[in-house]
CSV table of C-alpha atoms in Angstrom, one decimal:
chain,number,residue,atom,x,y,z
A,6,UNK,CA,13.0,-71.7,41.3
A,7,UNK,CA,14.1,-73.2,38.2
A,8,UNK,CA,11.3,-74.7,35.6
A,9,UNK,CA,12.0,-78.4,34.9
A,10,UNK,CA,12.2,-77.3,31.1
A,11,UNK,CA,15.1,-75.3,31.5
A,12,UNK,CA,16.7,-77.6,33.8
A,13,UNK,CA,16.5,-80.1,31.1
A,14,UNK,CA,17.8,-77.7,28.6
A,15,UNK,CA,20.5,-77.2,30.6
A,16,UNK,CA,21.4,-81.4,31.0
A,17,UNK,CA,21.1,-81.4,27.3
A,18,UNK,CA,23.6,-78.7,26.5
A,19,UNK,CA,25.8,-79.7,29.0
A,20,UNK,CA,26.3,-83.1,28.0
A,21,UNK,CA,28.9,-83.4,25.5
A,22,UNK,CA,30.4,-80.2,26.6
A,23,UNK,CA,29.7,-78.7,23.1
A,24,UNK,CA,26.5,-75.9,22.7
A,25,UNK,CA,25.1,-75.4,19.1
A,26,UNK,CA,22.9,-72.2,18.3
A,27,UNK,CA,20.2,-73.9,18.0
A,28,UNK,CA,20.5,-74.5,21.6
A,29,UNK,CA,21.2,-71.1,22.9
A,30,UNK,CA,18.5,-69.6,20.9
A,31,UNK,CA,16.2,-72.3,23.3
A,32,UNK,CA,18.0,-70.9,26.3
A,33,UNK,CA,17.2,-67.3,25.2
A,34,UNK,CA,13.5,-68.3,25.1
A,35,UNK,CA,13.4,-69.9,28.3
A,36,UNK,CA,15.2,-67.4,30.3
A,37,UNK,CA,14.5,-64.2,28.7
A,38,UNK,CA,10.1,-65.4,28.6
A,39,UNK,CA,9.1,-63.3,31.5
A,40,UNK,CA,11.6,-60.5,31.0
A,41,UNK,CA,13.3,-61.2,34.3
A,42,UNK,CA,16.7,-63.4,35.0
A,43,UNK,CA,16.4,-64.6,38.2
A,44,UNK,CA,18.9,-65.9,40.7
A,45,UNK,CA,18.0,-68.8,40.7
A,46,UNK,CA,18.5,-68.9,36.7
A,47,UNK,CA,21.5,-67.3,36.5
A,48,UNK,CA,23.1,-69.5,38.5
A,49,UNK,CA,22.2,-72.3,36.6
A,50,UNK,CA,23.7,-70.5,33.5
A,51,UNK,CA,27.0,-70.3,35.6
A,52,UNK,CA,26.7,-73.9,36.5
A,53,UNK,CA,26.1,-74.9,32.5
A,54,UNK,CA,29.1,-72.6,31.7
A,55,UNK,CA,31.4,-74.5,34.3
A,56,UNK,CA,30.8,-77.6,31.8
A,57,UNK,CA,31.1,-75.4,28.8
A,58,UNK,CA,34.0,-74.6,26.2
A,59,UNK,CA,34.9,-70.8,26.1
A,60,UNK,CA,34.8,-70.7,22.4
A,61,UNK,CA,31.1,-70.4,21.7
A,62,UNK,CA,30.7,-66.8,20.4
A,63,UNK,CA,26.4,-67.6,20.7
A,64,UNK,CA,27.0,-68.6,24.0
A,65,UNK,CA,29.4,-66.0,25.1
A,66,UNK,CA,27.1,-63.3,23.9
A,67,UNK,CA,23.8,-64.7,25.6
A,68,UNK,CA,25.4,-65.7,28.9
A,69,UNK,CA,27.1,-62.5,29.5
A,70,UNK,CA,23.5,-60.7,28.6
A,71,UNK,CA,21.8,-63.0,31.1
A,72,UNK,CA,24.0,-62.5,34.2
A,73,UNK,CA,24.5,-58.7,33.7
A,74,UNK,CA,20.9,-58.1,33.0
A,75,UNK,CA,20.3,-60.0,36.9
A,76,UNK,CA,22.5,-57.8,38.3
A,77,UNK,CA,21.8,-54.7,37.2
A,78,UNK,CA,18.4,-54.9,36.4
A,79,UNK,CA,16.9,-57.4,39.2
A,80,UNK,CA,17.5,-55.5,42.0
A,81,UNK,CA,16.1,-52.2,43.2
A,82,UNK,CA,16.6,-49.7,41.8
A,83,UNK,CA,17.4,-50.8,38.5
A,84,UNK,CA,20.6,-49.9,37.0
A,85,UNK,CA,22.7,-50.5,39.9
A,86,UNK,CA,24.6,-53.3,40.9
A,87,UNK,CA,24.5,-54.1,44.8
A,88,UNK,CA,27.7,-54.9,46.8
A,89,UNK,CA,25.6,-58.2,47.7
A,90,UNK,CA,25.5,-58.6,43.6
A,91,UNK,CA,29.0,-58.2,43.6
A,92,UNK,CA,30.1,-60.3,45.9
A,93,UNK,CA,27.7,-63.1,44.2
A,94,UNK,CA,29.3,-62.8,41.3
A,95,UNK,CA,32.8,-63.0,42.6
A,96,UNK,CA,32.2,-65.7,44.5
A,97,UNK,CA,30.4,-67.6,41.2
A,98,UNK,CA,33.5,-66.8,38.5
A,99,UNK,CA,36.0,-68.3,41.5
A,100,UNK,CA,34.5,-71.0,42.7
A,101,UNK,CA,36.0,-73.5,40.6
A,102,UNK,CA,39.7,-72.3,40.9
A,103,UNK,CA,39.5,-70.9,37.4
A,104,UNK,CA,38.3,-67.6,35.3
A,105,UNK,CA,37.3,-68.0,31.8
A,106,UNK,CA,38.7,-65.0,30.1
A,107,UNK,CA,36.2,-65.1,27.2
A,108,UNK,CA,33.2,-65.3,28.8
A,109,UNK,CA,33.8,-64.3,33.0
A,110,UNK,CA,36.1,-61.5,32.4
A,111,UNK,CA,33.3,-60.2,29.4
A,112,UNK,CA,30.8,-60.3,32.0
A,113,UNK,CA,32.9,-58.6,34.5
A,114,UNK,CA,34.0,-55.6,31.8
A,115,UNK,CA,30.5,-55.4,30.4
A,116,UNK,CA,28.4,-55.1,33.9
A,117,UNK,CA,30.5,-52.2,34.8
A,118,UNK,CA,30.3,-50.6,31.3
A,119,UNK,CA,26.4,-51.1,31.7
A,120,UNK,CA,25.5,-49.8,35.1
A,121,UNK,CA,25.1,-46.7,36.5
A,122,UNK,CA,27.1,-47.7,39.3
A,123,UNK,CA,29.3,-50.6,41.3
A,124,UNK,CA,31.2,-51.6,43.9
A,125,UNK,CA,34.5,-50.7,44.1
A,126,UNK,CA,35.4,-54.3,45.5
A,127,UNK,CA,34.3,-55.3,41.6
A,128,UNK,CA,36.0,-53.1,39.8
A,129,UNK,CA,39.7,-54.1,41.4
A,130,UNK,CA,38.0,-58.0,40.9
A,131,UNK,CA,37.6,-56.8,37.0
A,132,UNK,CA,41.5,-55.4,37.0
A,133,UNK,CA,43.5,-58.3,38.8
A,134,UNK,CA,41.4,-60.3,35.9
A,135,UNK,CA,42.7,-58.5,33.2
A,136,UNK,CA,46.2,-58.6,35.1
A,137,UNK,CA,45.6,-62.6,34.7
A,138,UNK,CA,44.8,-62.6,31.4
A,139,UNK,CA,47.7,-60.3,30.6
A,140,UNK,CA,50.6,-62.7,32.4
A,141,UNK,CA,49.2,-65.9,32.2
A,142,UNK,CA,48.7,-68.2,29.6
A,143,UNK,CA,45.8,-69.8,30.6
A,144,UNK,CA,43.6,-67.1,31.4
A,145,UNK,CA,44.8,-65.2,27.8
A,146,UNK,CA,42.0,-64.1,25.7
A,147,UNK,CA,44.3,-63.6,22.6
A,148,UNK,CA,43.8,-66.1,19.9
A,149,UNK,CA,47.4,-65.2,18.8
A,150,UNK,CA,49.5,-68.5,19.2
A,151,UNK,CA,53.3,-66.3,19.1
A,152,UNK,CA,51.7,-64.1,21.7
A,153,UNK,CA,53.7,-65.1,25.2
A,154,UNK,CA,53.1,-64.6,28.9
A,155,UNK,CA,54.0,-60.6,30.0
A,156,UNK,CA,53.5,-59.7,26.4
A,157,UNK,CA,50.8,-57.0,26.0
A,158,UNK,CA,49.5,-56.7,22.3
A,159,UNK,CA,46.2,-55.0,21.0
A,160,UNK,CA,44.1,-57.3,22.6
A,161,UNK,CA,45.5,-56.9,26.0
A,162,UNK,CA,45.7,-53.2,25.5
A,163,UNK,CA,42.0,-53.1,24.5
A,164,UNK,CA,41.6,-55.2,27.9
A,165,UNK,CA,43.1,-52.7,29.5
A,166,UNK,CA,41.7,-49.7,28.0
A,167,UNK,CA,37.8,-51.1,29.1
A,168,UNK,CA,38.5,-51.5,32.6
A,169,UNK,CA,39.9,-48.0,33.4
A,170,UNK,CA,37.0,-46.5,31.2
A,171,UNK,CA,33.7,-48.8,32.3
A,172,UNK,CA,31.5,-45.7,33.2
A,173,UNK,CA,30.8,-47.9,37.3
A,174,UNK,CA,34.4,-48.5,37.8
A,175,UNK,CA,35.9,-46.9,41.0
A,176,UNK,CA,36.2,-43.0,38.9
A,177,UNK,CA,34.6,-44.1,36.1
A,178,UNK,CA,36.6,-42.2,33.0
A,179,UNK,CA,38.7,-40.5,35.1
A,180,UNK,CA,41.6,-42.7,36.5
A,181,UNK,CA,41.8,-43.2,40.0
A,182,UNK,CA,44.9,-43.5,42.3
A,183,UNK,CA,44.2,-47.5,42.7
A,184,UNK,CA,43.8,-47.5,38.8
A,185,UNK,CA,47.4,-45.3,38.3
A,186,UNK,CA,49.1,-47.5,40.5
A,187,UNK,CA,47.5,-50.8,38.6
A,188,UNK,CA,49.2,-49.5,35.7
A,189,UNK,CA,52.5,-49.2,37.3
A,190,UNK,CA,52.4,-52.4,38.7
A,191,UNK,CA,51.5,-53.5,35.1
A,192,UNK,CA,54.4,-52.0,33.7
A,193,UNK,CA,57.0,-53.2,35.8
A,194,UNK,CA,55.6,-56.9,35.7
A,195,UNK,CA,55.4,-56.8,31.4
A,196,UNK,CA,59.1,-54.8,31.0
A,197,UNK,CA,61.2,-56.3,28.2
A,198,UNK,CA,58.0,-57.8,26.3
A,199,UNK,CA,58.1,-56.4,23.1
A,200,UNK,CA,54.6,-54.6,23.3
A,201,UNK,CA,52.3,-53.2,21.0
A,202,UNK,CA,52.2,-49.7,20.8
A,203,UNK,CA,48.5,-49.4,22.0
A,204,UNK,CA,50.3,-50.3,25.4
A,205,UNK,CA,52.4,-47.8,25.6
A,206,UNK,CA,49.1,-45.2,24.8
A,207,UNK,CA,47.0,-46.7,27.3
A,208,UNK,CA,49.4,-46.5,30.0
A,209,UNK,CA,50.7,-42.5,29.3
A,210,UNK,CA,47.2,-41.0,28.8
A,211,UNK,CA,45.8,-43.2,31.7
A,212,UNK,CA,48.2,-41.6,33.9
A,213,UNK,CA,47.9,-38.3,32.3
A,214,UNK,CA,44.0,-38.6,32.7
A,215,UNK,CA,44.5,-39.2,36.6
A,216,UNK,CA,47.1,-36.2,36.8
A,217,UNK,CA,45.5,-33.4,34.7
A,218,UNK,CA,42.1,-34.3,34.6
A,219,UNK,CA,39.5,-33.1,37.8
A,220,UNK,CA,37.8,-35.9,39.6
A,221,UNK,CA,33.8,-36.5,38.4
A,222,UNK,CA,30.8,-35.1,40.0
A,223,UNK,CA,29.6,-37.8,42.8
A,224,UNK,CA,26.9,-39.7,40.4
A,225,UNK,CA,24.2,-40.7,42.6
A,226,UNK,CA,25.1,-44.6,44.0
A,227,UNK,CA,22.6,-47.0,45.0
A,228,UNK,CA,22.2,-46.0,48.5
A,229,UNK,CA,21.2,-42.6,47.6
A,230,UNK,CA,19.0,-43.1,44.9
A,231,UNK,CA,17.2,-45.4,47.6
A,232,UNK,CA,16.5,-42.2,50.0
A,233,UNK,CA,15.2,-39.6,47.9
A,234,UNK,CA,12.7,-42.8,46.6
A,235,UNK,CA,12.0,-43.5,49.8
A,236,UNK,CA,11.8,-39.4,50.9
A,237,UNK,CA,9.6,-38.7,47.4
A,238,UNK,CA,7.2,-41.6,48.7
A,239,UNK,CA,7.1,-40.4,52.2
A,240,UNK,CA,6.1,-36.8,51.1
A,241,UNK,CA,2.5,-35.8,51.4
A,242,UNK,CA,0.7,-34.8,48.5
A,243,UNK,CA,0.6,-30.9,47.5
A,244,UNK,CA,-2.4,-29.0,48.1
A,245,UNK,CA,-3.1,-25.1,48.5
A,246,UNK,CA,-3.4,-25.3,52.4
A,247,UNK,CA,-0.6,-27.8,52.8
A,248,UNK,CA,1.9,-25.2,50.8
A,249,UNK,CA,0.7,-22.1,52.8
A,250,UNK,CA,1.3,-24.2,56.3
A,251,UNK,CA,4.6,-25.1,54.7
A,252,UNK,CA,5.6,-21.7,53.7
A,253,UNK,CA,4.8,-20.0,57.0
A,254,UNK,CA,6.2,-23.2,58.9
A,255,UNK,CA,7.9,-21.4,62.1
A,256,UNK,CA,6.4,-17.6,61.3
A,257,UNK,CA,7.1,-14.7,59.6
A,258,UNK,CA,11.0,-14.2,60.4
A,259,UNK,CA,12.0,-18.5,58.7
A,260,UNK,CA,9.5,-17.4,55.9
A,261,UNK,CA,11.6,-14.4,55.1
A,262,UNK,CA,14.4,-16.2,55.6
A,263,UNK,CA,13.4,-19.0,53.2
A,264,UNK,CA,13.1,-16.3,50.7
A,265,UNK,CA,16.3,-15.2,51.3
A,266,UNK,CA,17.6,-18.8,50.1
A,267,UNK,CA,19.4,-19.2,46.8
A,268,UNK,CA,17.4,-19.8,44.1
A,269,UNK,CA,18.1,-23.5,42.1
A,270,UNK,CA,19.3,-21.5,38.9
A,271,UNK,CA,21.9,-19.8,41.3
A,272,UNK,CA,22.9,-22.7,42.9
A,273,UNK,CA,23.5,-24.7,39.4
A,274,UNK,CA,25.6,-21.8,38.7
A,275,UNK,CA,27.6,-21.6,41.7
A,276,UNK,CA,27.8,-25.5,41.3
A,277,UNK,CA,29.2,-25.3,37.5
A,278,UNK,CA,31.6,-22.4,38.4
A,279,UNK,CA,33.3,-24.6,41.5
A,280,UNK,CA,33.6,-27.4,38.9
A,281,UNK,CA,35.2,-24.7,36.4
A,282,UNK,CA,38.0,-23.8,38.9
A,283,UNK,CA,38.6,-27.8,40.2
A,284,UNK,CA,39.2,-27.8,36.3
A,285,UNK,CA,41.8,-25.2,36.4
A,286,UNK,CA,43.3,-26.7,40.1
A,287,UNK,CA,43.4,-30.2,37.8
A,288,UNK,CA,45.4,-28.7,35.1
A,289,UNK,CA,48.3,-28.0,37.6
A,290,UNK,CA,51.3,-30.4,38.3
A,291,UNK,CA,51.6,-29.7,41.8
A,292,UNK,CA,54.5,-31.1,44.4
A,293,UNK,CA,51.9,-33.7,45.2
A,294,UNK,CA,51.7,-34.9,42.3
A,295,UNK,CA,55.3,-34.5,41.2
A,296,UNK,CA,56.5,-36.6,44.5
A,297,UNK,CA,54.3,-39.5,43.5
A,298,UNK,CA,55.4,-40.1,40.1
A,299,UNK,CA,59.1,-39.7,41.0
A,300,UNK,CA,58.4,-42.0,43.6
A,301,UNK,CA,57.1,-44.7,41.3
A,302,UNK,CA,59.3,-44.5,38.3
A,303,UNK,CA,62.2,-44.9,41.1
A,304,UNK,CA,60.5,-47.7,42.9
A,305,UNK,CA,61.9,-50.7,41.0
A,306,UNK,CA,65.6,-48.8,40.4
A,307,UNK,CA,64.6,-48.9,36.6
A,308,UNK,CA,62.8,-46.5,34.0
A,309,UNK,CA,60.6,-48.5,31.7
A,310,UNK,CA,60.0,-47.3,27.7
A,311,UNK,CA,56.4,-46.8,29.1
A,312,UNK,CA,58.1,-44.1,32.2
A,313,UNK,CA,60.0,-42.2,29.8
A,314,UNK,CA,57.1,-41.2,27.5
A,315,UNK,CA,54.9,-40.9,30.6
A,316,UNK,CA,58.0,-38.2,31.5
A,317,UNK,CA,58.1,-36.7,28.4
A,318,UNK,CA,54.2,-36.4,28.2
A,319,UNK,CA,54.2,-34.2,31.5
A,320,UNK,CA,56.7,-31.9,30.6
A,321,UNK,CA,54.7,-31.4,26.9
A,322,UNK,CA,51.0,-31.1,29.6
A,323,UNK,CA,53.5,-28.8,31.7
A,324,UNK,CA,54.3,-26.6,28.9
A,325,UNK,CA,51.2,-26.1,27.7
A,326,UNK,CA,49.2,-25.6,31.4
């Protein structure tokens, strides 16, 4: 439930359209007194941002620090954001027919940076935004007024750049198949914009990344955080009888054969050397992979500027493998 102070606030901020800093500073206080953004708040921040500009840097900043912190830090266990979350937010950013790029899209880019883990259903919601922002004018963050449609300068690039690296989106720094092919599709929607450089970059070490680079260890997601909580709980507490019981559970023959089990330090290593050789597997260009990048690079019937470095850079990865 909303306080009727910050219900006022809200009115009063609202009403000319215009927020001073004054005025977020009040918000701050109101929201932030308890330590907790609830839902209930944060969707009365989305409602005041509807009737906001998307120019106000104090706003931007304590708006996108509100409705991340509910996300990741409201539910249980903290530091993840829930597919119910998720879809929340989605469903808030859409629901009047258009995305502000300088607030939305930060919040989007900055809860995946912050939590430990996401959705993937957010992270392709955080890419077709920066895809928006990229080919249409009106959801264009750049502040640059010769900047046109397609084109993809530094901004853009930067844009770019944070949504294949936010350490809860789909592989986190290591770029997915989705994200590889989001790049393609990038590429042959901006072709014959004159681009900035950092474009170019982005897009050939993106695609090197998903080629060369092993896929992450499986960071522990919501779900199973949740059962060794629940399992850690659930288990009694240890005493000198209990262990003994435990240890000769099911007599002499499972004790010996408990003892027979690796120890953690062995497993740890076995774990890091498996890792070491998906490393070495990873640093191969195998037919796999060869027969999907042909296959992209010929699936509009031309070779972009962006292609023929990505080309160039896997013979060079090739060479040196």
């Amino acid at each position: 439930m909303i306080s009727d102070p910050l219900l006022q606030l809200v009115e009063i901020c609202a009403a000319d359209g215009r927020i001073t800093p004054d005025e977020v500073a009040r918000l701050r206080a109101s929201v932030f007194r308890d330590g907790v953004v609830t839902r209930a708040e944060a969707e009365a921040l989305f409602a005041l941002n509807d009737r906001l500009g998307d120019d106000e840097f104090a706003w931007r900043q304590a708006f996108v620090t509100a409705i991340a912190d509910h996300l990741i830090d409201g539910g249980s266990p903290r530091g993840h954001i829930t597919r119910e979350g998720a879809s929340w937010l989605e469903a808030q950013i859409t629901a009047d027919g258009r995305v502000k790029p300088r607030t939305e899209l930060e919040l989007v880019l900055t809860a995946l940076e912050r939590a430990e883990s996401a959705p993937e259903e957010l992270a392709s919601f955080a890419r077709t935004l920066v895809s928006r922002a990229v080919l249409s004018k009106d959801a264009c963050t750049s502040d640059d007024p010769e900047r046109i449609p397609g084109q993809i300068r530094a901004a853009e690039a930067a844009l770019i750049r944070r949504a294949l690296q936010a350490g809860a989106a789909s592989g986190g720094i290591w770029v997915t198949r989705a994200e590889a092919e989001w790049l393609f599709t990038l590429d042959e929607a901006t072709i014959g914009h004159a681009h900035d450089p950092a474009w170019q970059d982005v897009f050939v070490k993106g695609l090197l990344n998903h080629l060369f680079a092993p896929a992450p260890d499986r960071l522990l997601d919501r779900e199973e955080v949740i059962r060794r909580a629940v399992w850690l709980e659930q288990s009694p507490a240890p005493t000198p009888l209990g262990f003994w019981a435990r240890a000769f559970a099911g007599g002499l023959r499972d004790y010996n054969g408990r003892l027979r089990e690796a120890d953690p330090a062995a497993m740890i290593a076995d774990h890091y050397e498996a890792r070491r050789h998906a490393s070495i597997a990873a640093e191969r260009f195998d037919l796999a992979e060869a027969t999907y990048i042909c296959a992209r690079v010929r699936a509009d019937g031309r070779r972009s500027p962006n292609e023929e470095a990505l080309l160039a850079a896997i013979e060079e990865a090739k060479a040196a493998a």
